[in-house]
Short mmCIF file of C-alpha atoms in Angstrom, two decimals:
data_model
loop_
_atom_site.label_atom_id
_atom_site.label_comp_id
_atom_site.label_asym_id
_atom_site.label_seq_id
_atom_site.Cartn_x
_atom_site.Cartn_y
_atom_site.Cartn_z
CA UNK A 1 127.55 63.95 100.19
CA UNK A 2 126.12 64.35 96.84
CA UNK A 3 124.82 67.73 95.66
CA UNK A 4 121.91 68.69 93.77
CA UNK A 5 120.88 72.39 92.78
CA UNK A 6 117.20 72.65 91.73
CA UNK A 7 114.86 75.10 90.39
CA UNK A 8 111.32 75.62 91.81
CA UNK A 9 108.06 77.64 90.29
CA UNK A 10 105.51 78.76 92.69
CA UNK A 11 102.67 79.73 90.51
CA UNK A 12 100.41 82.11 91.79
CA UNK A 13 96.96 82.39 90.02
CA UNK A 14 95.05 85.40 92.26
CA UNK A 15 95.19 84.77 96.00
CA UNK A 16 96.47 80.93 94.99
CA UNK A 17 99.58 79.14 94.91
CA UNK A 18 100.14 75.51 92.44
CA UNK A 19 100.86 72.53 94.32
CA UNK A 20 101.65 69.31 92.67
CA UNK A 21 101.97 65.80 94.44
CA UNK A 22 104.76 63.59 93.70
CA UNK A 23 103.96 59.83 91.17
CA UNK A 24 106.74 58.38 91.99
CA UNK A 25 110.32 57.30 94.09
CA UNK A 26 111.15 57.11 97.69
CA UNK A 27 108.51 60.79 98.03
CA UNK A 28 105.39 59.58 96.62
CA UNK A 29 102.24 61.38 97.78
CA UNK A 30 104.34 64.09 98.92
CA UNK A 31 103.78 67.38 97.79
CA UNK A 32 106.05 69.98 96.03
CA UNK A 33 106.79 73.14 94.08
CA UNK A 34 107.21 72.38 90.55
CA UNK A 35 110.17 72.34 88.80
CA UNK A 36 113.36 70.31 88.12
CA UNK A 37 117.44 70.29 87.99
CA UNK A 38 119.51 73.24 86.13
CA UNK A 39 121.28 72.09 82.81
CA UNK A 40 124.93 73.06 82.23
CA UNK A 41 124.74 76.54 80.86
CA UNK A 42 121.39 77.11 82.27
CA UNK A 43 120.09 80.15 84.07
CA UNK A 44 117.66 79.23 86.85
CA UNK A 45 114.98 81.03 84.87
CA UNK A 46 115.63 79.40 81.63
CA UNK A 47 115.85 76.13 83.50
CA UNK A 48 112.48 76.99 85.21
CA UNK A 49 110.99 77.98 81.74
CA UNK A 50 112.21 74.10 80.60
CA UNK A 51 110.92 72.21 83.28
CA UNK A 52 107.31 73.70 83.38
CA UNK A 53 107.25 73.17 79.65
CA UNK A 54 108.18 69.39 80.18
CA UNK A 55 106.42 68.88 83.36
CA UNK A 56 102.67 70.95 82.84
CA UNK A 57 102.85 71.25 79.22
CA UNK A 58 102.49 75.17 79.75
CA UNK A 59 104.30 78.61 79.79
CA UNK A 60 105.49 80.59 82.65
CA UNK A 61 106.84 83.93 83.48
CA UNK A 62 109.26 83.82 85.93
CA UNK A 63 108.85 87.11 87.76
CA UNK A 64 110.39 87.42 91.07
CA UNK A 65 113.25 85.46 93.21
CA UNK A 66 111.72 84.64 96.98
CA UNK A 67 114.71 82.42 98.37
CA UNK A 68 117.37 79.52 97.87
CA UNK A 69 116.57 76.62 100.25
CA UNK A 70 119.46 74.58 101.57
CA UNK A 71 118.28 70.89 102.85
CA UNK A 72 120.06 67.69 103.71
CA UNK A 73 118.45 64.34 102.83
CA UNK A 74 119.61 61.25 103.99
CA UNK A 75 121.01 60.57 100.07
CA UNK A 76 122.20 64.24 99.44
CA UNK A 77 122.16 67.88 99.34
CA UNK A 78 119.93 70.01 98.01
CA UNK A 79 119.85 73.36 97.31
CA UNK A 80 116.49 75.17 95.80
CA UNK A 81 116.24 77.91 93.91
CA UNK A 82 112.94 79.19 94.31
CA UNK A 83 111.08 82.08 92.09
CA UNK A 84 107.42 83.54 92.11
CA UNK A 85 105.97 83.02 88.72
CA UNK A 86 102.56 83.20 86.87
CA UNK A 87 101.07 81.55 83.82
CA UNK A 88 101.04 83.11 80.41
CA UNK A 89 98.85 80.11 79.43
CA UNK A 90 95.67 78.84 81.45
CA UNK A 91 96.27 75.03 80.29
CA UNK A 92 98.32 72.86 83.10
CA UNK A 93 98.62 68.98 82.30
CA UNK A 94 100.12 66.85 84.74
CA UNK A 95 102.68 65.14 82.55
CA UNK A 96 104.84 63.49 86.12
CA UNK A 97 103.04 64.61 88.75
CA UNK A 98 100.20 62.26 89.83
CA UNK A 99 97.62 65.38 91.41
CA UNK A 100 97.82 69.20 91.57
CA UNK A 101 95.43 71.87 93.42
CA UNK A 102 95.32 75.11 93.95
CA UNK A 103 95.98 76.09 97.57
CA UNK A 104 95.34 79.83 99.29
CA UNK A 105 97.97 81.11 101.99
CA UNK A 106 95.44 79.61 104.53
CA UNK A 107 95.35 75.95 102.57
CA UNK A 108 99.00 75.59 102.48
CA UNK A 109 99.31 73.06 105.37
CA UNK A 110 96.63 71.29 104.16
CA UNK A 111 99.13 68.89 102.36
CA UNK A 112 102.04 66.83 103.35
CA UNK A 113 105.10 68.87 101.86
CA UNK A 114 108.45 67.69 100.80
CA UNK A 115 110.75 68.78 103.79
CA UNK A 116 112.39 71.28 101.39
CA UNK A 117 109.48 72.60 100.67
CA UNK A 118 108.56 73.17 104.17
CA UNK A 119 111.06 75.89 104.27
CA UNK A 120 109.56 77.72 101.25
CA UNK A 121 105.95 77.47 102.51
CA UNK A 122 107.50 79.27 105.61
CA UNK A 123 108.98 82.28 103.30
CA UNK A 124 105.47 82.44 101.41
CA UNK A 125 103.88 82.84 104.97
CA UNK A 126 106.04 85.39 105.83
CA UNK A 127 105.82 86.97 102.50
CA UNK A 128 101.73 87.25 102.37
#
């Protein structure tokens, strides 16, 4: 089975957490973390810093680990690494994502997550 090793940010702005929903491919309208694959050479928090350039046009600081998620699709394996982070710049623009919002602890099953992502909302509701 394939693998594929990932980096996610959950942003936290004050008592909320950034969600952004899928544009595109077989998870469309889902929702997820953002955040990308690692490069060769990359650090999970450099690779984080890259793909929240590319995909919000903004900068990050990636501040704490919270967990590695390990999930089987039906196509392959993925494993998540997934850090608390904050914004060192207010302005987000969805550059692949097709919607974002801005979700408390309470809000967080308001959406339809990527199974992955399932797992992480679990650790944030432990966590808070």
């Amino acid at each position: 089975m394939k693998q594929i090793e990932v980096v996610a940010a959950i942003i936290r702005k004050g008592d909320k957490i950034f969600a952004t929903q899928r544009g595109y491919g077989e998870w469309k309208d889902w929702w997820e973390f953002p955040g990308g694959k690692m490069e060769p050479g990359e650090t999970p928090e450099e690779a984080l810093v890259r793909e929240i350039r590319e995909e919000l046009s903004t900068e990050i600081s990636v501040d704490e680990f919270l967990c590695t998620v390990e999930h089987d699709y039906p196509q392959f394996h993925l494993t998540m690494h997934c850090y608390l982070c904050s914004l060192l710049t207010e302005a987000l623009h969805l550059n692949e994502h097709e919607a974002a919002r801005w979700l408390t602890t309470n809000e967080l099953d308001s959406v339809k997550w990527l199974p992955a992502d399932v797992k992480v909302i679990e650790e944030l509701k432990n966590t808070f």
